[in-house]
GROMACS .gro file of N, CA and C in nm:
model
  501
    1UNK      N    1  -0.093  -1.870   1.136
    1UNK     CA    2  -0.111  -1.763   1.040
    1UNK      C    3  -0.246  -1.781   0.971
    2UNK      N    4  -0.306  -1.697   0.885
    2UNK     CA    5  -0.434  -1.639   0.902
    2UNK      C    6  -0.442  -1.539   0.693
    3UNK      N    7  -0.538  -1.614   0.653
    3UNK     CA    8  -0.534  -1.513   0.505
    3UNK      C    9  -0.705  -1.419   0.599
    4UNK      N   10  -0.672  -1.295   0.615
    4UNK     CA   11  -0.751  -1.245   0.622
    4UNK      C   12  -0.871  -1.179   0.518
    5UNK      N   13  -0.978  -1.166   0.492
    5UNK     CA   14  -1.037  -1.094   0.412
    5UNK      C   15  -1.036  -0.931   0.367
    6UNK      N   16  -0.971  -0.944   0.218
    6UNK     CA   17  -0.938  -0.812   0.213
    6UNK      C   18  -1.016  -0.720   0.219
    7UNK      N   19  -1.030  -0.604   0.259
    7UNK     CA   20  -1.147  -0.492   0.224
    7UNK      C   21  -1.145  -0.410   0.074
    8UNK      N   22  -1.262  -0.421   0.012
    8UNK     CA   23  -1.252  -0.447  -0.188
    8UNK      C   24  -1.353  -0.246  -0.169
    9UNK      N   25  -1.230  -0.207  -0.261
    9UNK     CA   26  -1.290  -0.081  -0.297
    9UNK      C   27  -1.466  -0.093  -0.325
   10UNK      N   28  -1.541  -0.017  -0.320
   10UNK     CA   29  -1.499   0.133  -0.260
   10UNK      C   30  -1.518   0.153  -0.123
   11UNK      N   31  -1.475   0.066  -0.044
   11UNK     CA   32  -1.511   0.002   0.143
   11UNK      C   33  -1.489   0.193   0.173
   12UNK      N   34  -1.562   0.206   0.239
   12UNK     CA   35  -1.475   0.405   0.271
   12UNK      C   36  -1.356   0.360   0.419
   13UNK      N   37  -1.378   0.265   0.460
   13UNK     CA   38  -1.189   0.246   0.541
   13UNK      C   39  -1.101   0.214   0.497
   14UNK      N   40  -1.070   0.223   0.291
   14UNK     CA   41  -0.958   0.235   0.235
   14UNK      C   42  -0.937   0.395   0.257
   15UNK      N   43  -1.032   0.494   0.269
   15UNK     CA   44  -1.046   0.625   0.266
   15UNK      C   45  -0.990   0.696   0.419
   16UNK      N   46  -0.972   0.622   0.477
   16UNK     CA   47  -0.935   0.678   0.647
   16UNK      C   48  -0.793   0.640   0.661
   17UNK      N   49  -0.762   0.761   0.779
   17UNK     CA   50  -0.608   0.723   0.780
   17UNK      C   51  -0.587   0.630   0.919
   18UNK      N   52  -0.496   0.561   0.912
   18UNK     CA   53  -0.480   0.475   0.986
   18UNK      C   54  -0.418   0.487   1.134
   19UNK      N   55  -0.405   0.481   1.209
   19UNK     CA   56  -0.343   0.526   1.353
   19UNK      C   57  -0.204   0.470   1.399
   20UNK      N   58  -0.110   0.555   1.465
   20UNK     CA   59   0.009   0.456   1.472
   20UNK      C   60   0.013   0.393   1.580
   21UNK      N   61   0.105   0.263   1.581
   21UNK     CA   62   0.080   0.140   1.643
   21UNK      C   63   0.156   0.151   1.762
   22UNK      N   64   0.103   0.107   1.912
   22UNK     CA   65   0.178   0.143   2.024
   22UNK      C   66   0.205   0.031   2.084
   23UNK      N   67   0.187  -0.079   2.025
   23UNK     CA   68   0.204  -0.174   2.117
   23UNK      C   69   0.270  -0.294   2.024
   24UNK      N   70   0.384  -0.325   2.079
   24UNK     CA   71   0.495  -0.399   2.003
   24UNK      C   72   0.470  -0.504   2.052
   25UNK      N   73   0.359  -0.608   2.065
   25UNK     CA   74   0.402  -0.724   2.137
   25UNK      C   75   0.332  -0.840   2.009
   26UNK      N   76   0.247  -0.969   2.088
   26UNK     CA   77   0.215  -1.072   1.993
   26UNK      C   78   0.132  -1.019   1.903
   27UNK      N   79   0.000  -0.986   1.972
   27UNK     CA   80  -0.070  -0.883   1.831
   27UNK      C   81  -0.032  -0.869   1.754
   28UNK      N   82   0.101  -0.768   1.745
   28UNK     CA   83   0.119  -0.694   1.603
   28UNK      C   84   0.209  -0.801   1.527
   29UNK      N   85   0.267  -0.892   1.604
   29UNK     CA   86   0.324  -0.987   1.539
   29UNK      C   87   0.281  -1.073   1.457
   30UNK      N   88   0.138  -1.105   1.541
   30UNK     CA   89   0.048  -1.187   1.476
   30UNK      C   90  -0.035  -1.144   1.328
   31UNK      N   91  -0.077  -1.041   1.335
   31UNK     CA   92  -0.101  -0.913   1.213
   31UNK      C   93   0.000  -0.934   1.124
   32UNK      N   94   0.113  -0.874   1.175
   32UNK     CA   95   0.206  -0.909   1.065
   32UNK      C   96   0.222  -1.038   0.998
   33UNK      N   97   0.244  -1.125   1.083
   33UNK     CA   98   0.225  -1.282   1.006
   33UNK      C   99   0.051  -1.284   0.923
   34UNK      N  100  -0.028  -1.260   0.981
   34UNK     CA  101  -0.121  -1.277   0.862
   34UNK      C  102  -0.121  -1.171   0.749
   35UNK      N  103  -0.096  -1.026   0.775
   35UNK     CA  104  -0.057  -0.949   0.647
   35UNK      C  105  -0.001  -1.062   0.505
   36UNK      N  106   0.077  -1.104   0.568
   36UNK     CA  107   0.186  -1.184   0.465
   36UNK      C  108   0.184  -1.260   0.448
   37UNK      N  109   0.054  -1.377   0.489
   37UNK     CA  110  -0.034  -1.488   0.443
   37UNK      C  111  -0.129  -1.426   0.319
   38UNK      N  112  -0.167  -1.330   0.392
   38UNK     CA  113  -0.300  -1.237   0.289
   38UNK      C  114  -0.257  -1.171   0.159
   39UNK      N  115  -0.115  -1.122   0.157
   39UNK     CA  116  -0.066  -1.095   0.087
   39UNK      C  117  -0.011  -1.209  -0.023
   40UNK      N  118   0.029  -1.308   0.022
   40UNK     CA  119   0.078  -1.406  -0.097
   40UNK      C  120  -0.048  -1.469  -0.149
   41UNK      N  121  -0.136  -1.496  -0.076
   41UNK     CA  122  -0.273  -1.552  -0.105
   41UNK      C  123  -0.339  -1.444  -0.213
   42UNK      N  124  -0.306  -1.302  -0.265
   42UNK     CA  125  -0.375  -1.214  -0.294
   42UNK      C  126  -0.399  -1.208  -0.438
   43UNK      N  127  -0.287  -1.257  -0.504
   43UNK     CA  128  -0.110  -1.248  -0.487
   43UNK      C  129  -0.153  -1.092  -0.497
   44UNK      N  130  -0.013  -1.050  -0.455
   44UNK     CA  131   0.064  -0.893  -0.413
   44UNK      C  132   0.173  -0.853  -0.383
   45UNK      N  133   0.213  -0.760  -0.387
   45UNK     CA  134   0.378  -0.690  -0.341
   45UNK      C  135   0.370  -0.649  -0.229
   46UNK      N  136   0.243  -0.640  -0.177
   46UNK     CA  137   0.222  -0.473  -0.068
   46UNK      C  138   0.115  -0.508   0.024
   47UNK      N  139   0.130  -0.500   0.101
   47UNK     CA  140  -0.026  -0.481   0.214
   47UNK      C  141   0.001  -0.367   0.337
   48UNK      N  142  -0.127  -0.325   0.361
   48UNK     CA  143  -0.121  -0.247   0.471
   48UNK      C  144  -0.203  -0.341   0.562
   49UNK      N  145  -0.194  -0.283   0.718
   49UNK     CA  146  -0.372  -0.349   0.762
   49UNK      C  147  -0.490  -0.282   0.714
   50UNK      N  148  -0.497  -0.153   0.693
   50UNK     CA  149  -0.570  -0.059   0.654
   50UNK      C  150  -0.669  -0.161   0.547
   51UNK      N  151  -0.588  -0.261   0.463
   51UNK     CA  152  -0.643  -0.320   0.342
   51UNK      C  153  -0.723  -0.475   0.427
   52UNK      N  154  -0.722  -0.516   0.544
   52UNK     CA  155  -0.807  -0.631   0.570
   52UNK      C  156  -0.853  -0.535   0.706
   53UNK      N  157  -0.904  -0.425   0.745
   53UNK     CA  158  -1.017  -0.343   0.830
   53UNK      C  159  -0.984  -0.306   0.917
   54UNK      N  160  -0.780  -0.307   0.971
   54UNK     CA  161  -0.793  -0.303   1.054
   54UNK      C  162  -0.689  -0.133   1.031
   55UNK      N  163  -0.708  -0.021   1.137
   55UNK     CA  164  -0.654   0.098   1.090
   55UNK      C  165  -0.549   0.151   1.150
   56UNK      N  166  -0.437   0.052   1.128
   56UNK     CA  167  -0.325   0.059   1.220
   56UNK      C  168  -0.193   0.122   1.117
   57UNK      N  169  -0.112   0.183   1.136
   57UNK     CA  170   0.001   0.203   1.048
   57UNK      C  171   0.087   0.060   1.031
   58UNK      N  172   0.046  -0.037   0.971
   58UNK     CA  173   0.141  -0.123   0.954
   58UNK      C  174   0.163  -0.190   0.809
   59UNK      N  175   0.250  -0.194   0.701
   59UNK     CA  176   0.317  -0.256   0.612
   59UNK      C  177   0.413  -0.319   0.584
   60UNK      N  178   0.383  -0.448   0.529
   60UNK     CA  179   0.418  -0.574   0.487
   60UNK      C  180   0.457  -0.585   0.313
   61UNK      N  181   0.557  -0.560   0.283
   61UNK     CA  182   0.632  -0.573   0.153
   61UNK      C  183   0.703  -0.703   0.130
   62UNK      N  184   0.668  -0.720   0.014
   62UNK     CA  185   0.713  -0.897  -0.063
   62UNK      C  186   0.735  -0.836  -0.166
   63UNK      N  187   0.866  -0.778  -0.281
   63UNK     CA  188   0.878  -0.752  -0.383
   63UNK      C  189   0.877  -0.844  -0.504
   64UNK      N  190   0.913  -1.031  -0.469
   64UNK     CA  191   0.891  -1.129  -0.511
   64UNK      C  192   0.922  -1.222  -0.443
   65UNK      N  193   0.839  -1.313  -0.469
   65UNK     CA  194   0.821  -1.456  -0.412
   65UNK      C  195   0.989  -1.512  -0.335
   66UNK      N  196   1.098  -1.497  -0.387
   66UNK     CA  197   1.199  -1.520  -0.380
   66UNK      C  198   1.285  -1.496  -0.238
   67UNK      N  199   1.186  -1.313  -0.243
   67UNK     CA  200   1.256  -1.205  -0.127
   67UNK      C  201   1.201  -1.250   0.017
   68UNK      N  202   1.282  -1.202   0.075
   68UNK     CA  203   1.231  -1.199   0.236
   68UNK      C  204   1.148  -1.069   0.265
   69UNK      N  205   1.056  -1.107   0.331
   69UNK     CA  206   0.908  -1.014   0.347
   69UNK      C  207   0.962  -0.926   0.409
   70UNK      N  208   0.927  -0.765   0.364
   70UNK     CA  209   0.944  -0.654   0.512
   70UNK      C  210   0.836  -0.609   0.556
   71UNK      N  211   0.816  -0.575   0.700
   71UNK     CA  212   0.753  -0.567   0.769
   71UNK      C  213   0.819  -0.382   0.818
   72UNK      N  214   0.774  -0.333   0.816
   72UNK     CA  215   0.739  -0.173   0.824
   72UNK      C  216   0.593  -0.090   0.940
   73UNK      N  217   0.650  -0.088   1.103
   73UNK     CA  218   0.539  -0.009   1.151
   73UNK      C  219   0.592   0.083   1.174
   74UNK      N  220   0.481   0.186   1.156
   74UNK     CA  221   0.428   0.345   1.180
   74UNK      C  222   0.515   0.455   1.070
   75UNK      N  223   0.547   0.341   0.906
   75UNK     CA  224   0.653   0.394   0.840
   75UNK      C  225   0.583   0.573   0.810
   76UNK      N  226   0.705   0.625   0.787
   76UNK     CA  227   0.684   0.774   0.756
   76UNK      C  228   0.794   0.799   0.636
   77UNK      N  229   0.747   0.835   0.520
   77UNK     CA  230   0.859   0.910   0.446
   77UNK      C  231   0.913   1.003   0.441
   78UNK      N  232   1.016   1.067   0.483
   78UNK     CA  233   1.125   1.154   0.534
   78UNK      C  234   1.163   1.208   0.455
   79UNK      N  235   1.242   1.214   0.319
   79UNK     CA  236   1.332   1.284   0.178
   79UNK      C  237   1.237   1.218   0.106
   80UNK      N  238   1.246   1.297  -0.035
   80UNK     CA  239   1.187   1.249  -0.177
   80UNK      C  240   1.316   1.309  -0.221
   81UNK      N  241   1.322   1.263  -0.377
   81UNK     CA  242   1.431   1.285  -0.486
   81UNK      C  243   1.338   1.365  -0.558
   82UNK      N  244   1.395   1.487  -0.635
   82UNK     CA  245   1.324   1.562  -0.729
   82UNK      C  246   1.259   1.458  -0.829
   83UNK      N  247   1.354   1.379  -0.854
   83UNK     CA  248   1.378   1.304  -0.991
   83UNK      C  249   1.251   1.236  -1.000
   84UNK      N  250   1.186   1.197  -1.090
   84UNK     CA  251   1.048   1.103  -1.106
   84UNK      C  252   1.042   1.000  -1.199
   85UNK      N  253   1.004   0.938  -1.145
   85UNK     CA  254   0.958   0.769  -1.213
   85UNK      C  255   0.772   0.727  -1.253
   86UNK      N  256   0.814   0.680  -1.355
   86UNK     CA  257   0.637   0.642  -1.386
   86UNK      C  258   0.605   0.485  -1.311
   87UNK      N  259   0.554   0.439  -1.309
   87UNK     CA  260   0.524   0.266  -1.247
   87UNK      C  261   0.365   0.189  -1.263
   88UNK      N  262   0.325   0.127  -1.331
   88UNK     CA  263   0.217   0.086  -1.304
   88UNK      C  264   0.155   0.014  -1.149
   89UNK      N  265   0.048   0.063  -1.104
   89UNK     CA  266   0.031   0.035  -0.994
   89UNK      C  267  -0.119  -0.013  -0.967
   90UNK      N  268  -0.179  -0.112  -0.880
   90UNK     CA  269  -0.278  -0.149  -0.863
   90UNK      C  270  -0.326  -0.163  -0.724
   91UNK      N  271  -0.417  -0.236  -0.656
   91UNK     CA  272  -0.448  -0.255  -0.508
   91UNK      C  273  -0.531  -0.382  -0.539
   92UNK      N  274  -0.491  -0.491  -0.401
   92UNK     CA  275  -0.494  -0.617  -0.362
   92UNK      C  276  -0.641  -0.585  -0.320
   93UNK      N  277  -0.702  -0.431  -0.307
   93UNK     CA  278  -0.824  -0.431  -0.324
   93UNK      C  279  -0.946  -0.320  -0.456
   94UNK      N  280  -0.852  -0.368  -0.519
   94UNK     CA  281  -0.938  -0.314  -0.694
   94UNK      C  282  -0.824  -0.448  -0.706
   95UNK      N  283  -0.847  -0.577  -0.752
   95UNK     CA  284  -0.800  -0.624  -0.820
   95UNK      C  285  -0.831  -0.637  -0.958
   96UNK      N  286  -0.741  -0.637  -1.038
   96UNK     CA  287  -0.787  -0.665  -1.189
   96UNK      C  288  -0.737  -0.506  -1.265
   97UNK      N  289  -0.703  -0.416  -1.199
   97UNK     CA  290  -0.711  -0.277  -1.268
   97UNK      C  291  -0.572  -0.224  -1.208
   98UNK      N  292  -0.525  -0.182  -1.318
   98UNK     CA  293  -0.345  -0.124  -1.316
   98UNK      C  294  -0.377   0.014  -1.395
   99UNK      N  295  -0.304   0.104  -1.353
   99UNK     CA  296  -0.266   0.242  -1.418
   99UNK      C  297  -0.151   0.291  -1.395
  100UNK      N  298  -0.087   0.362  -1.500
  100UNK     CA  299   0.052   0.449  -1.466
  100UNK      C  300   0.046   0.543  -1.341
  101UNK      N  301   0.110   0.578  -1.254
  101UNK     CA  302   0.159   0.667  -1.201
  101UNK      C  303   0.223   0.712  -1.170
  102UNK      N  304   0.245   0.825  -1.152
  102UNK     CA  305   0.413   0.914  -1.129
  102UNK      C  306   0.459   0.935  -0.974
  103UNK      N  307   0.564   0.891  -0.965
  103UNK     CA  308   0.621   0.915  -0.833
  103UNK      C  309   0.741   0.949  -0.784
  104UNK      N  310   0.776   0.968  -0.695
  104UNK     CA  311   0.948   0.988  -0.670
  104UNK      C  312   1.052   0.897  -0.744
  105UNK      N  313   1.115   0.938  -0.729
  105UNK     CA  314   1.260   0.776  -0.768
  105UNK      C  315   1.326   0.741  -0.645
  106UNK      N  316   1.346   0.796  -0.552
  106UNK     CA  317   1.388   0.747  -0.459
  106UNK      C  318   1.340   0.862  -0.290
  107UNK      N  319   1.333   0.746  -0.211
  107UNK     CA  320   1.237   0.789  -0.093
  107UNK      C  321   1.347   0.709  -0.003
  108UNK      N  322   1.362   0.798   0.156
  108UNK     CA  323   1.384   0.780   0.267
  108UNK      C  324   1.287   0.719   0.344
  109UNK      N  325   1.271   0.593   0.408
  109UNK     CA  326   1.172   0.618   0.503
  109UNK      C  327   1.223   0.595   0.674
  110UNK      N  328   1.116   0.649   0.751
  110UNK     CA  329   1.122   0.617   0.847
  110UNK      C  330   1.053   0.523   0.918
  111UNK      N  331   1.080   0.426   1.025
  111UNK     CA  332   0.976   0.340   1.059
  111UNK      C  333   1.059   0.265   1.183
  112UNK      N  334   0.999   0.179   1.238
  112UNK     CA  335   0.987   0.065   1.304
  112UNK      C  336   0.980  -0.088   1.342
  113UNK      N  337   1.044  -0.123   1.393
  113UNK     CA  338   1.051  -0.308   1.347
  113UNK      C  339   0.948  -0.351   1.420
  114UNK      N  340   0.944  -0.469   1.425
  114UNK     CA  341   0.813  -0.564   1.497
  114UNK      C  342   0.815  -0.568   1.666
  115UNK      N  343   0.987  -0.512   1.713
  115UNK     CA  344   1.009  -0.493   1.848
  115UNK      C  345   1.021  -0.383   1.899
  116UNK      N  346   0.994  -0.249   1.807
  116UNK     CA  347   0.955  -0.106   1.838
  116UNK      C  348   1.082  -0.016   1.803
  117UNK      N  349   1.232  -0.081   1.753
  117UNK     CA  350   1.294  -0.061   1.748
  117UNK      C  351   1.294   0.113   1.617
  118UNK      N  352   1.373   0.219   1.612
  118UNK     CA  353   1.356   0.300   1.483
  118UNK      C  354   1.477   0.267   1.401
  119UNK      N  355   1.412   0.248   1.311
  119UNK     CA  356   1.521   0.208   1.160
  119UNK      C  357   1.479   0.329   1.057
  120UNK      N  358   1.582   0.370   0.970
  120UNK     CA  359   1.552   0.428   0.853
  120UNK      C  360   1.568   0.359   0.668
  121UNK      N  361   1.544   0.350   0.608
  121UNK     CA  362   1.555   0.308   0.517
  121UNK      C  363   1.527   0.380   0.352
  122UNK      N  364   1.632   0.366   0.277
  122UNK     CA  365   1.665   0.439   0.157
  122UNK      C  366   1.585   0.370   0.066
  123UNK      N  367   1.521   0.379  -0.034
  123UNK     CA  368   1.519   0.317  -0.141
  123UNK      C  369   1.492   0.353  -0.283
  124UNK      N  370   1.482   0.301  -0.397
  124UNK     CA  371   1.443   0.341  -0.520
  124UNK      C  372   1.347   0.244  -0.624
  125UNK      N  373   1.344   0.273  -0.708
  125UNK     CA  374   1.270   0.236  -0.810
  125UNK      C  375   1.121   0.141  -0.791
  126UNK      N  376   1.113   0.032  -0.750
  126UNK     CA  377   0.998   0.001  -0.732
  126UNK      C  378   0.965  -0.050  -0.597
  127UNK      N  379   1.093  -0.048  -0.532
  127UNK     CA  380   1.066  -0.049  -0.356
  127UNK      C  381   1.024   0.108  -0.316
  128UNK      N  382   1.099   0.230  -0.383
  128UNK     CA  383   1.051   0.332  -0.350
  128UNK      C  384   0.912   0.371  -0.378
  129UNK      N  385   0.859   0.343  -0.494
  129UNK     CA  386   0.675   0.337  -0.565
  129UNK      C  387   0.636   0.279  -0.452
  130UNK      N  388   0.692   0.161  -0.377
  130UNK     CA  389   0.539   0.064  -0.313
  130UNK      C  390   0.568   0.156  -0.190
  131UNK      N  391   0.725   0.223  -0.127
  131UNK     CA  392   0.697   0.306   0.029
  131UNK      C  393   0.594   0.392  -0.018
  132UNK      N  394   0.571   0.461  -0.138
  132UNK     CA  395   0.503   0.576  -0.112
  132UNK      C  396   0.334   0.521  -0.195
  133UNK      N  397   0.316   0.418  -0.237
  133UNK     CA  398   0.203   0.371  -0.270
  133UNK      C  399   0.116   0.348  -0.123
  134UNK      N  400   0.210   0.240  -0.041
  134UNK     CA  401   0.120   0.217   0.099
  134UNK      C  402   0.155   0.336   0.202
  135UNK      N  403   0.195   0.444   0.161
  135UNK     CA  404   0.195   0.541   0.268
  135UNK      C  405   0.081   0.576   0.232
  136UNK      N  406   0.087   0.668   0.109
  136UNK     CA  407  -0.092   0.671   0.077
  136UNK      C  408  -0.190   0.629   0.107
  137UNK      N  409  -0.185   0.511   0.121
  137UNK     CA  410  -0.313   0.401   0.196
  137UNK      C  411  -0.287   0.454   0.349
  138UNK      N  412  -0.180   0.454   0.410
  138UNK     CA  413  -0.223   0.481   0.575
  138UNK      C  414  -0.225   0.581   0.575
  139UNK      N  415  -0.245   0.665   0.517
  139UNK     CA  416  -0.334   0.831   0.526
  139UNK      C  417  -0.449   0.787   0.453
  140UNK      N  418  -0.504   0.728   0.406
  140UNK     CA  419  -0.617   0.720   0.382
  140UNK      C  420  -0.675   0.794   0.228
  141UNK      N  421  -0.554   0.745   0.145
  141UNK     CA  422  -0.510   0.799   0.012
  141UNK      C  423  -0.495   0.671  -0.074
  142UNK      N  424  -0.645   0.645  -0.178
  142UNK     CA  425  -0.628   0.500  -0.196
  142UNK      C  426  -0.553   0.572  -0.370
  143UNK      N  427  -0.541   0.437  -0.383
  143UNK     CA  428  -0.397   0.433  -0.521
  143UNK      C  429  -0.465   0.542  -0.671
  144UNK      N  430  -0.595   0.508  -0.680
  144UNK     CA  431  -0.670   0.597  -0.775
  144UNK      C  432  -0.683   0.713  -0.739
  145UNK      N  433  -0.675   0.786  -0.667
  145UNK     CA  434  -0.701   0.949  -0.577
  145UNK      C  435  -0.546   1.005  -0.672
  146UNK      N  436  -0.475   0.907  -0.734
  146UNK     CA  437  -0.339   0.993  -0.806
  146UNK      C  438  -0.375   0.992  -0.967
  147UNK      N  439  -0.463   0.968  -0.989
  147UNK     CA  440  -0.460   0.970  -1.113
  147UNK      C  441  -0.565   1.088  -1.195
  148UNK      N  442  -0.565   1.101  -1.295
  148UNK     CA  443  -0.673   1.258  -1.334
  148UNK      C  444  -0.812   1.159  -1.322
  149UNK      N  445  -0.881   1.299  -1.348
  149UNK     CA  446  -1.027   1.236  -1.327
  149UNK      C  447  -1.100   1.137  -1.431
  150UNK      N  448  -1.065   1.169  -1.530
  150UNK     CA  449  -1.054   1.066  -1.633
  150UNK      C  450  -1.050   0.900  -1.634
  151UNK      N  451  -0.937   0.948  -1.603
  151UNK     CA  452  -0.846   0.805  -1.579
  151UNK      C  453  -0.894   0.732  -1.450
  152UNK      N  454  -0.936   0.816  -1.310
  152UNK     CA  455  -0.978   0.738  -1.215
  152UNK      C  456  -1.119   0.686  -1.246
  153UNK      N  457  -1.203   0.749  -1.307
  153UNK     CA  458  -1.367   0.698  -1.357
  153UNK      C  459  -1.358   0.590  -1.443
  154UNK      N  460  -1.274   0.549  -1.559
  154UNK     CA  461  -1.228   0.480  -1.642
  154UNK      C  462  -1.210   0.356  -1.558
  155UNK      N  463  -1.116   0.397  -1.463
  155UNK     CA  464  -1.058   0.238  -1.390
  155UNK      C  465  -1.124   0.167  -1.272
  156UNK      N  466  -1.227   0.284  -1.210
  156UNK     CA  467  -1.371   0.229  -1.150
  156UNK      C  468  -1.479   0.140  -1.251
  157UNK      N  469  -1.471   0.196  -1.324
  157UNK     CA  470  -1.619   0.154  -1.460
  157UNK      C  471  -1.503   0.005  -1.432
  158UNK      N  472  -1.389   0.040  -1.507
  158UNK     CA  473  -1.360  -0.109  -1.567
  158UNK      C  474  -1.352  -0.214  -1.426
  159UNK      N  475  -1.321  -0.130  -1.292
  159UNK     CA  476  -1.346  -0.246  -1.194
  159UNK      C  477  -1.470  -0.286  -1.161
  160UNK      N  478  -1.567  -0.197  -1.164
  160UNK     CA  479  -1.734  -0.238  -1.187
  160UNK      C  480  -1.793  -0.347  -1.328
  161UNK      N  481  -1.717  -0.308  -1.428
  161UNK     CA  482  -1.762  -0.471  -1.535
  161UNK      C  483  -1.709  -0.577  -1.477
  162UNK      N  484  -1.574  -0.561  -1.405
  162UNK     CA  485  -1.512  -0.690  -1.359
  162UNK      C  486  -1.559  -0.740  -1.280
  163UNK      N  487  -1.604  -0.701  -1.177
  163UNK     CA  488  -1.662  -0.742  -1.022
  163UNK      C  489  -1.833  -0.751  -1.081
  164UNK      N  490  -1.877  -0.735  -1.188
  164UNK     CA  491  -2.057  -0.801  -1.217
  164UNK      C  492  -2.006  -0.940  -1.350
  165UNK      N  493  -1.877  -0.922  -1.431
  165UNK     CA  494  -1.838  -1.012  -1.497
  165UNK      C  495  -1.875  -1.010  -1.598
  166UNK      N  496  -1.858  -0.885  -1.645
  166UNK     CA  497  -1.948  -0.837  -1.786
  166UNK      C  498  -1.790  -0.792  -1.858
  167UNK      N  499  -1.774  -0.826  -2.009
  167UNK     CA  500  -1.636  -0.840  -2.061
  167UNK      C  501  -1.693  -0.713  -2.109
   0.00000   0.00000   0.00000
């Protein structure tokens, strides 16, 4: 296993959507095992490949240290709930910068295991935020593109003092 180098906003292949994955063998296995090196190394909840360069539909969820990692290819979200939830949310590439955002409360998804198999999966509250946080990313919809314009210029500036190290 492998901590890959993340790709750090404003890379424009956080901006592209990612392609779905056709080939179920060691590769993607291997990807997946480093996703989830890269991810605890990040620390993080969430990775796509999209986030270390590579533009494949694949996500890797760790909700905490505790949990057993999921691994999610070519996920698609299927149902949303009217109902909405706020969540603070960030990216393993803007580190340092969190903002509210609004999202479903609970999401269906669709997807794939590491052996090509189709699974569906229900979820809510902050497993449902991260399906539809890294779906965003594999369309090529980075986490600030949800917020007003305001608020997204605000949380660039403040990731630009952070990344020159100016308080």
């Amino acid at each position: 296993m492998t901590v890959r180098p993340i790709v750090r906003f404003p890379d424009p292949r956080l901006r592209q959507a990612a392609e779905p994955v056709g080939s179920f063998d060691e590769a993607l296995r291997s990807l997946a095992a480093d996703l989830l090196d890269t991810l605890r190394a990040a620390p993080g909840i969430g990775i796509t490949a999209p986030h270390v360069g590579i533009l494949q539909r694949l996500v890797v969820l760790q909700l905490d240290a505790g949990a057993a990692a999921r691994v999610y290819v070519n996920p698609r979200i299927v149902w949303t709930s009217e109902e909405r939830i706020r969540h603070r949310e960030g990216s393993i590439s803007m580190p340092g910068v969190a903002e509210e955002i609004e999202r479903h409360a609970r999401v269906h998804v669709r997807y794939q295991d590491l052996s090509g198999t189709e699974q569906i999966e229900e979820a809510d509250g902050l497993l449902a935020v991260c399906h539809q946080h890294e779906s965003d990313q594999l369309d090529g919809i980075f986490w600030i593109d949800r917020l007003s314009r305001l608020k997204r210029e605000r949380a660039i500036k403040r990731y630009e003092k952070q990344r020159r190290g100016v308080s």
